[in-house]
XYZ file of C-alpha atoms in Angstrom:
563
model
C -25.798 -114.111 102.049
C -26.588 -114.844 98.392
C -25.084 -112.327 95.955
C -24.524 -109.997 98.913
C -27.916 -108.343 98.420
C -29.049 -106.220 101.344
C -32.524 -106.880 102.673
C -34.474 -105.917 105.737
C -33.307 -109.201 107.295
C -29.672 -108.231 106.689
C -29.996 -104.877 108.445
C -31.934 -106.472 111.281
C -29.215 -109.145 111.648
C -26.527 -106.438 111.787
C -28.369 -104.446 114.458
C -29.320 -107.424 116.625
C -25.975 -109.138 116.149
C -24.091 -106.004 117.192
C -26.312 -105.619 120.253
C -25.851 -109.234 121.360
C -22.091 -109.571 120.739
C -21.405 -106.503 122.884
C -23.012 -108.324 125.805
C -21.199 -111.663 125.508
C -18.458 -110.388 127.832
C -20.885 -110.601 130.767
C -21.261 -114.364 130.171
C -17.840 -115.918 130.602
C -18.941 -119.299 129.217
C -19.610 -117.571 125.865
C -16.205 -115.893 125.464
C -15.058 -118.539 122.997
C -17.870 -117.522 120.641
C -16.928 -113.822 120.598
C -14.311 -113.963 117.846
C -16.284 -116.028 115.271
C -19.344 -113.851 115.942
C -17.302 -110.683 115.373
C -15.897 -112.039 112.106
C -19.360 -112.974 110.859
C -20.710 -109.533 111.733
C -17.751 -107.727 110.140
C -18.386 -109.643 106.917
C -22.084 -108.800 107.146
C -21.294 -105.082 107.428
C -19.036 -105.300 104.364
C -21.555 -107.340 102.350
C -24.229 -104.812 103.201
C -21.995 -101.881 102.292
C -21.083 -103.402 98.926
C -24.753 -103.999 98.106
C -26.342 -100.860 99.527
C -24.130 -98.212 101.110
C -27.184 -95.979 101.432
C -28.781 -98.434 103.874
C -25.788 -98.101 106.227
C -25.306 -94.371 105.674
C -28.966 -93.987 106.610
C -28.268 -95.581 109.993
C -26.056 -92.576 110.843
C -29.217 -90.457 110.703
C -31.205 -92.840 112.917
C -31.167 -93.616 116.623
C -32.864 -96.907 117.472
C -34.436 -96.602 120.901
C -34.820 -100.395 120.988
C -31.044 -100.891 121.038
C -29.775 -98.258 123.468
C -26.809 -95.908 123.382
C -23.839 -98.284 123.167
C -25.177 -100.382 120.284
C -26.087 -97.251 118.323
C -22.604 -95.861 118.981
C -20.779 -99.008 117.824
C -22.993 -99.352 114.737
C -22.230 -95.743 113.803
C -18.532 -96.345 114.392
C -18.539 -99.472 112.213
C -20.387 -97.704 109.390
C -17.835 -94.868 109.471
C -14.985 -97.419 109.258
C -16.687 -98.978 106.207
C -17.098 -95.544 104.620
C -13.426 -94.644 105.054
C -12.080 -98.034 103.942
C -14.352 -98.320 100.902
C -13.627 -94.791 99.693
C -9.867 -95.294 100.221
C -10.119 -98.537 98.203
C -8.908 -100.831 100.995
C -9.492 -104.556 100.562
C -12.075 -106.556 102.505
C -9.259 -108.180 104.521
C -7.949 -104.813 105.754
C -11.467 -103.508 106.381
C -12.340 -106.628 108.374
C -9.412 -106.122 110.755
C -10.411 -102.505 111.370
C -14.035 -103.507 111.930
C -12.948 -106.136 114.473
C -10.970 -103.457 116.333
C -13.965 -101.114 116.158
C -16.243 -103.789 117.627
C -13.774 -104.601 120.372
C -13.539 -100.922 121.373
C -16.553 -101.401 123.694
C -16.559 -105.188 123.873
C -16.164 -105.337 127.652
C -18.041 -102.210 128.749
C -21.413 -102.151 126.967
C -23.354 -101.758 130.220
C -20.904 -99.233 131.627
C -21.086 -97.213 128.409
C -24.899 -97.147 128.569
C -24.703 -96.122 132.219
C -22.374 -93.187 131.503
C -24.539 -92.105 128.560
C -27.546 -92.030 130.914
C -25.676 -89.621 133.224
C -25.021 -92.185 135.974
C -21.683 -92.550 137.737
C -19.666 -95.749 137.693
C -18.678 -97.452 140.911
C -15.009 -98.180 141.661
C -15.068 -101.620 140.017
C -16.787 -100.326 136.900
C -14.434 -97.354 136.677
C -11.426 -99.669 136.809
C -12.953 -101.834 134.078
C -13.599 -98.759 131.938
C -9.965 -97.627 132.133
C -8.549 -101.020 131.088
C -11.287 -101.945 128.585
C -8.964 -102.112 125.587
C -6.328 -104.220 127.338
C -9.044 -106.568 128.578
C -10.539 -106.902 125.087
C -7.069 -107.758 123.730
C -6.695 -110.420 126.433
C -10.116 -111.967 125.793
C -9.590 -112.163 122.038
C -6.036 -113.460 122.476
C -7.080 -116.136 124.959
C -10.101 -117.249 122.980
C -8.151 -119.523 120.614
C -8.138 -116.613 118.192
C -5.808 -116.576 115.149
C -3.047 -113.948 115.003
C -5.177 -110.833 114.922
C -3.744 -107.651 113.494
C -6.712 -105.840 115.038
C -5.302 -106.430 118.538
C -2.430 -104.026 117.895
C -4.893 -101.443 116.589
C -7.075 -101.944 119.629
C -4.193 -101.417 122.056
C -3.588 -97.902 120.675
C -7.166 -96.600 120.535
C -7.272 -94.766 123.886
C -4.014 -92.969 123.202
C -4.995 -92.026 119.657
C -8.451 -90.878 120.720
C -6.807 -88.470 123.176
C -4.365 -87.280 120.529
C -7.232 -86.364 118.208
C -8.465 -83.682 120.610
C -5.018 -82.467 121.699
C -4.280 -78.764 121.234
C -0.718 -79.669 120.217
C -0.116 -80.975 116.637
C 0.301 -84.772 116.752
C 2.033 -87.393 114.641
C 0.461 -90.841 114.229
C 2.816 -93.731 113.423
C -0.069 -96.176 113.020
C -2.627 -95.113 110.419
C -4.812 -98.190 110.963
C -5.429 -97.187 114.580
C -5.969 -93.594 113.454
C -8.853 -94.613 111.151
C -10.692 -96.399 113.985
C -9.979 -93.523 116.386
C -11.453 -91.004 113.918
C -14.531 -93.211 113.417
C -14.939 -93.419 117.195
C -14.594 -89.654 117.636
C -17.222 -88.867 114.977
C -19.562 -91.597 116.273
C -19.289 -90.129 119.788
C -20.293 -86.707 118.458
C -23.323 -87.864 116.443
C -24.703 -90.347 119.015
C -26.677 -88.479 121.717
C -26.281 -89.009 125.451
C -28.115 -87.688 128.507
C -25.754 -84.674 128.675
C -24.840 -84.231 124.984
C -27.212 -83.684 122.092
C -26.422 -85.274 118.748
C -24.175 -83.207 116.501
C -25.009 -83.230 112.780
C -22.704 -85.532 110.793
C -21.459 -82.814 108.455
C -20.703 -80.523 111.382
C -18.845 -83.294 113.262
C -16.610 -83.941 110.230
C -15.929 -80.209 109.787
C -15.146 -79.837 113.498
C -12.469 -82.538 113.376
C -11.151 -81.341 110.024
C -10.621 -77.861 111.459
C -8.762 -79.197 114.520
C -6.390 -81.632 112.802
C -3.391 -80.877 110.630
C -2.055 -84.410 110.125
C -2.277 -85.208 106.408
C -3.588 -88.767 106.632
C -6.213 -87.804 109.234
C -7.533 -85.162 106.830
C -7.490 -87.766 104.061
C -9.660 -90.111 106.174
C -12.130 -87.329 106.984
C -12.291 -86.391 103.291
C -12.939 -90.055 102.431
C -15.843 -90.251 104.899
C -17.278 -86.994 103.570
C -16.798 -88.160 99.966
C -18.572 -91.457 100.663
C -21.516 -89.640 102.211
C -21.758 -87.138 99.342
C -21.892 -90.066 96.927
C -24.660 -91.840 98.890
C -26.333 -89.120 101.016
C -28.960 -91.213 102.820
C -30.528 -90.319 106.175
C -30.759 -86.557 105.650
C -33.994 -84.699 106.292
C -36.006 -82.252 104.183
C -39.482 -80.785 103.945
C -41.837 -82.443 101.437
C -45.344 -81.000 101.087
C -45.305 -79.678 104.613
C -44.132 -82.980 106.122
C -40.752 -84.346 107.235
C -38.917 -86.283 104.519
C -36.133 -88.808 105.243
C -33.840 -89.409 102.242
C -33.570 -93.126 101.477
C -31.701 -93.247 98.151
C -30.596 -90.607 95.686
C -29.755 -91.566 92.102
C -28.981 -89.397 89.095
C -32.616 -89.430 87.967
C -34.682 -89.405 91.151
C -34.787 -89.454 94.936
C -36.690 -91.885 97.141
C -37.908 -90.204 100.318
C -39.714 -91.665 103.322
C -42.346 -89.369 104.783
C -41.895 -89.547 108.556
C -44.092 -88.414 111.409
C -42.824 -88.658 115.016
C -40.270 -91.302 114.032
C -42.782 -93.466 112.158
C -42.860 -94.092 108.401
C -46.067 -92.977 106.692
C -45.204 -93.669 103.043
C -42.440 -93.649 100.416
C -42.372 -90.938 97.768
C -40.380 -90.537 94.546
C -39.264 -87.094 93.400
C -36.802 -85.578 90.944
C -36.899 -81.952 92.094
C -34.384 -80.286 94.407
C -34.839 -80.254 98.165
C -33.069 -78.395 100.938
C -31.563 -81.365 102.795
C -29.850 -81.116 106.178
C -28.160 -83.625 108.481
C -30.129 -84.385 111.623
C -30.965 -87.327 113.863
C -34.277 -89.190 113.787
C -35.092 -91.105 116.978
C -37.309 -94.085 116.267
C -38.568 -97.538 117.178
C -40.120 -98.058 113.736
C -38.854 -101.279 112.093
C -39.975 -99.993 108.686
C -37.728 -96.930 108.959
C -34.820 -98.829 110.487
C -34.834 -101.857 108.197
C -37.668 -102.395 105.731
C -37.599 -99.321 103.490
C -34.149 -100.178 102.118
C -35.177 -103.281 100.176
C -37.981 -101.401 98.414
C -35.550 -99.143 96.562
C -32.909 -100.196 94.032
C -29.413 -98.971 94.875
C -27.364 -97.510 92.011
C -24.451 -99.764 90.993
C -21.688 -99.593 93.606
C -18.088 -100.775 93.630
C -16.801 -103.582 95.873
C -14.004 -103.064 98.386
C -10.464 -103.035 96.985
C -9.163 -106.018 95.025
C -7.040 -108.807 96.485
C -5.117 -109.038 93.136
C -5.292 -112.840 92.998
C -5.235 -112.693 89.162
C -1.843 -110.965 89.207
C -0.464 -113.447 91.734
C -1.579 -116.311 89.484
C 0.552 -114.842 86.675
C 3.460 -114.350 89.082
C 3.213 -118.050 89.888
C 3.227 -118.942 86.174
C 6.336 -116.816 85.647
C 8.030 -118.484 88.602
C 7.237 -122.019 87.398
C 7.968 -121.614 83.676
C 11.104 -121.756 81.575
C 10.567 -119.496 78.564
C 12.235 -120.436 75.286
C 11.284 -117.198 73.511
C 10.309 -113.594 74.111
C 7.040 -114.288 72.272
C 5.945 -116.883 74.877
C 6.716 -114.491 77.732
C 4.907 -111.625 76.017
C 1.783 -113.754 75.546
C 1.577 -114.423 79.290
C 1.835 -110.825 80.490
C -0.055 -109.002 77.717
C -3.337 -110.126 79.269
C -3.075 -107.076 81.536
C -2.875 -103.687 79.845
C -1.511 -101.872 82.899
C 1.234 -104.492 83.297
C 2.195 -104.213 79.623
C 2.640 -100.455 79.998
C 4.626 -100.864 83.214
C 6.955 -103.416 81.559
C 7.709 -100.949 78.760
C 8.508 -98.225 81.284
C 10.692 -100.538 83.399
C 12.618 -101.669 80.314
C 13.718 -98.076 79.612
C 16.463 -98.607 82.195
C 18.035 -101.151 79.856
C 18.101 -98.722 76.931
C 21.107 -96.416 76.937
C 19.080 -93.639 75.329
C 16.377 -94.197 78.002
C 13.693 -94.337 75.310
C 10.382 -96.136 75.701
C 10.239 -99.271 73.554
C 7.740 -99.539 70.695
C 6.085 -102.672 72.112
C 6.209 -105.123 74.996
C 8.139 -107.584 72.839
C 10.667 -104.885 71.979
C 10.991 -104.040 75.688
C 11.643 -107.646 76.673
C 14.096 -108.089 73.820
C 16.121 -105.097 75.074
C 16.307 -106.670 78.522
C 17.297 -110.093 77.221
C 15.586 -113.418 77.755
C 17.533 -114.307 80.929
C 16.416 -111.179 82.795
C 13.068 -110.592 81.039
C 11.127 -113.176 83.027
C 12.387 -111.718 86.311
C 11.600 -108.171 85.142
C 8.057 -109.164 84.159
C 7.563 -110.888 87.497
C 8.949 -107.901 89.374
C 6.633 -105.495 87.519
C 3.608 -107.657 88.344
C 4.584 -107.640 92.010
C 5.069 -103.866 91.917
C 1.554 -103.501 90.511
C 0.222 -105.309 93.589
C 2.333 -103.192 95.977
C 1.067 -99.973 94.388
C -2.581 -100.965 93.895
C -3.234 -102.902 97.116
C -4.317 -99.853 99.109
C -3.390 -99.741 102.786
C -3.257 -97.087 105.495
C 0.455 -96.759 104.622
C 0.604 -97.480 100.864
C 2.616 -94.333 100.083
C 5.137 -95.183 102.801
C 5.508 -98.757 101.510
C 6.114 -97.537 97.949
C 8.673 -95.005 99.208
C 10.640 -97.638 101.138
C 10.466 -100.093 98.243
C 11.913 -97.366 96.021
C 14.839 -96.948 98.428
C 15.544 -100.706 98.299
C 15.469 -100.552 94.499
C 17.963 -97.667 94.455
C 20.295 -99.433 96.902
C 20.338 -102.529 94.680
C 20.969 -100.384 91.579
C 23.869 -98.684 93.358
C 25.343 -101.992 94.483
C 25.203 -103.745 91.080
C 26.472 -100.667 89.206
C 27.542 -101.397 85.646
C 26.370 -104.996 85.868
C 22.815 -103.631 85.904
C 20.550 -106.190 84.293
C 19.931 -109.758 85.348
C 21.765 -109.207 88.659
C 19.507 -106.249 89.468
C 16.369 -108.287 88.718
C 17.673 -111.299 90.655
C 17.961 -109.132 93.775
C 14.918 -106.878 93.431
C 12.280 -109.450 92.443
C 12.592 -111.407 95.749
C 12.289 -108.119 97.681
C 9.179 -107.222 95.709
C 7.744 -110.664 96.512
C 8.254 -110.444 100.270
C 6.825 -106.900 100.350
C 3.755 -108.193 98.484
C 3.417 -110.797 101.227
C 3.602 -108.110 103.915
C 1.029 -105.808 102.318
C -1.434 -108.619 101.577
C -1.035 -110.667 104.775
C 0.205 -108.210 107.427
C -0.902 -104.919 105.920
C -2.709 -103.550 108.974
C 0.466 -104.029 111.040
C 2.549 -101.723 108.829
C 3.564 -98.519 110.594
C 5.488 -95.356 109.796
C 8.530 -95.936 111.995
C 10.853 -98.922 111.667
C 10.846 -101.702 114.268
C 14.341 -101.835 115.736
C 15.689 -104.621 117.935
C 18.771 -105.119 120.031
C 20.332 -108.128 118.318
C 23.985 -107.998 119.393
C 23.857 -111.430 121.022
C 20.893 -112.850 119.128
C 20.925 -115.560 116.491
C 17.877 -113.959 114.906
C 18.392 -112.179 111.571
C 17.116 -108.742 110.650
C 13.768 -108.987 108.839
C 12.400 -107.032 105.891
C 9.301 -106.603 108.113
C 11.344 -104.378 110.449
C 11.639 -101.756 107.694
C 7.848 -101.420 107.780
C 7.396 -101.164 111.536
C 6.530 -104.853 112.040
C 8.349 -106.685 114.818
C 8.407 -110.052 113.036
C 7.269 -111.543 109.771
C 4.506 -114.173 110.070
C 6.863 -117.045 109.271
C 4.345 -119.859 108.808
C 2.205 -117.774 106.462
C 5.343 -116.629 104.633
C 6.431 -120.249 104.165
C 3.015 -121.075 102.679
C 3.157 -117.985 100.436
C 6.601 -118.956 99.120
C 5.558 -122.542 98.562
C 2.436 -121.472 96.663
C 4.005 -118.909 94.336
C 7.811 -119.393 94.298
C 8.353 -123.073 95.063
C 10.856 -123.574 92.193
C 12.743 -120.287 92.562
C 16.204 -120.541 94.111
C 16.291 -116.761 94.584
C 13.056 -116.588 96.543
C 14.176 -119.569 98.616
C 17.308 -117.593 99.538
C 15.167 -114.597 100.534
C 13.003 -116.925 102.627
C 16.083 -118.307 104.353
C 17.374 -114.785 105.024
C 14.169 -114.290 107.020
C 13.890 -117.628 108.797
C 17.357 -119.151 109.404
C 19.812 -118.385 112.184
C 23.017 -116.429 111.548
C 25.153 -119.553 111.535
C 23.062 -121.223 108.807
C 23.038 -118.619 106.029
C 24.827 -118.875 102.665
C 26.340 -116.218 100.381
C 23.058 -115.347 98.641
C 21.315 -114.913 102.006
C 24.115 -112.629 103.154
C 23.574 -110.404 100.137
C 19.858 -110.057 100.874
C 20.623 -109.308 104.543
C 23.202 -106.712 103.452
C 20.547 -104.855 101.414
C 18.094 -104.948 104.350
C 20.729 -103.520 106.688
C 21.626 -100.699 104.289
C 17.926 -99.913 103.816
C 17.477 -99.710 107.596
C 20.484 -97.359 107.820
C 18.929 -95.071 105.206
C 15.357 -95.206 106.512
C 15.947 -95.088 110.274
C 18.235 -92.442 111.805
C 18.406 -94.463 115.039
C 19.581 -97.752 113.520
C 23.056 -98.864 114.605
C 24.706 -101.986 113.207
C 25.674 -104.710 115.665
C 29.216 -106.113 115.492
C 28.013 -109.137 113.488
C 26.011 -106.981 111.092
C 28.954 -104.600 110.571
C 31.192 -107.569 109.785
C 28.655 -108.899 107.254
C 28.480 -105.486 105.528
C 32.285 -105.290 105.391
C 32.572 -108.813 103.984
C 29.972 -108.230 101.254
C 31.509 -104.908 100.198
C 35.036 -106.358 100.219
C 33.964 -108.596 97.327
C 32.251 -105.750 95.460
C 33.494 -102.883 93.292
C 33.391 -100.622 96.369
C 35.874 -102.736 98.420
C 35.263 -100.741 101.637
C 32.235 -99.588 103.606
C 33.573 -96.009 103.584
C 33.453 -95.847 99.764
C 29.965 -97.345 99.706
C 28.705 -94.880 102.340
C 30.064 -92.006 100.242
C 28.242 -93.366 97.179
C 25.064 -93.642 99.283
C 25.319 -89.971 100.219
C 25.735 -88.990 96.576
C 22.494 -90.727 95.611
C 20.537 -88.176 97.678
C 18.435 -90.641 99.660
C 15.984 -89.210 102.138
C 13.911 -90.753 104.899
C 10.162 -90.130 105.079
C 10.363 -90.566 108.860
C 10.865 -87.233 110.563
C-alpha cells in the first residue's frame, strides 16, 4: 500500500480479508495459505492505523450486518490490540505477533462462534472443537510450514487468561503479551452484540474491566486503550440539527460528522461547536458509512508504531568494527545522537572519583580512557535500545539488566573500568537481541531447567522467562553487528557450545548468568557442575570463596521483582 494511506479500498480489504481468513479452516486444502494471509492482514491493520486511526476506531462503533458476529468480533479485537500497542509505543514487529494471536483466537471456530451468538446450541462435535480451539489453531499454524511464531505461545494462554480477567480473586499474569490480547478479547466480547447480549458502550466496557482488575499492567493496557480513543474519538454519536450524527474525525479546529438515518449515510457535515457525544453502536449495511467516508476527511498527523532502532544498531556495528586512534574520532561517531551523548556523560560519572558529570562528551570519554571508551559508548547505545524498545515487559527487562550490571560491578571491584565494560557490553548486546527478536516471548518469571546431566549451558534467555534463545537468529545477529569482537564471540559461545567446549571467558559469562539467576529466582538451585564452575571462577578472584561472594551479594541489597 503506497505511503500507507488509508482509503475505502483499504478498509474494505481489511473487512473482507478478516471474514475470509476466518473461514479457511473449513477448507483443509487452504491451510497452507492461512499464515501468509494472516501476516498480510496484520500489516494492513497496522498500515491503516498509522495512516488513519480514526477509521479503525470508528469500526468499534459500527456493526456490519454483511459480515456477521464473528468477523465483527475479531475486527473489534484487532483494533483494540492496535490501540493498546500504538499507545504503549510497541514496535510493528511486536504488534504483528499480537495481531496474529488475536486473529487465531477464533481461527477454527468462526461458524461455531456465529452459531453461539445466534443463541443456538453446539452439537457434541462442535462443543469439543470449541473447547480445544486454541490448541488446534497452534497446531495448524505450526504444521503449516510457519516460521517460529511467538504468537503461538500467546495463543496457548488465551483461554486461561480470559478466565482470570473475570475472576473474583486477584490474579497475577506472568505473560503480559497474552494479557493484552485477552483484554482486547474481553472488551470486544462486551461491545459486540449477540442474540442474548446487547452491545455495551465502549467507555462503559473499559470502566467495567478497570473497576474489576487490580493488576498494574492490566490497568496500564486499559488506560492505553482509553487514551488512544480520547485522542481519536471516532464512531461516537451525537444530535446535529435534530438528526443522528456519527463522528468521523475530530481535529483541533473542527469535527467531521456523518448524518445517519437508520444506518445509512445522508451527508457529511463540518462543525466547530461542542456536541454531547456518547458511545453507542450503529448497525449498518451501508458501504459509505463502513468504508467510504474515511477517505473524504484528512486525518491529523499521527505517529507510527514504535521504532526498531536500526540507526542505533548501525552505530553499534561501526563501534564494533572500528579501531579508534583518538577520543575525537570516537566522539564524532556518537555525537550524532543527542540522547546518547547525554547518556555517555552520565555513564562516565562512574569513572570519576568525585562522581561529577563531565563538561562534555569528549571529557567523559577521556576520563574513561581510550581502551574502555569504545566499549562504554557501545554499551550505552545498546542500553538506549533496551530502554526505548517498548515491550509488554520493558520495565522487567531493565530491572534484570540492572541486576546483571551490579553483579559485574561487584565482581570486578577495584578494577572497575575496561574489565567492567568488557563484561557488560556483551550482556547488553544479547539482551538487545532478545528484546528485538524474541520480545513477545519475554515473561515475568524465569525459565528454569533441570540440567544436572545435560550438556546444555544456562542461557541468558532463561533470566527473561524464555526456554531457549533462537540460536540461528542469534548467530546472524552476532555476525551482522559483532563479527570482529572477541568478547561477543565468547558470549555467543557461552550460549551455543556444550559444557565440554567452553573456554575461560565463556566460563566467566556463564558465572554471571548463574549468579543473576540466583538473585532473580528464589527457586533456582545450582547443579553440581554449575556449583563447581562458580567455585572455580571465584577461587581466581578477590573473593576466593563462594561464601565470601554470597555475603558481598547480600550487602548490595539486591531484590527480585518476582514475588
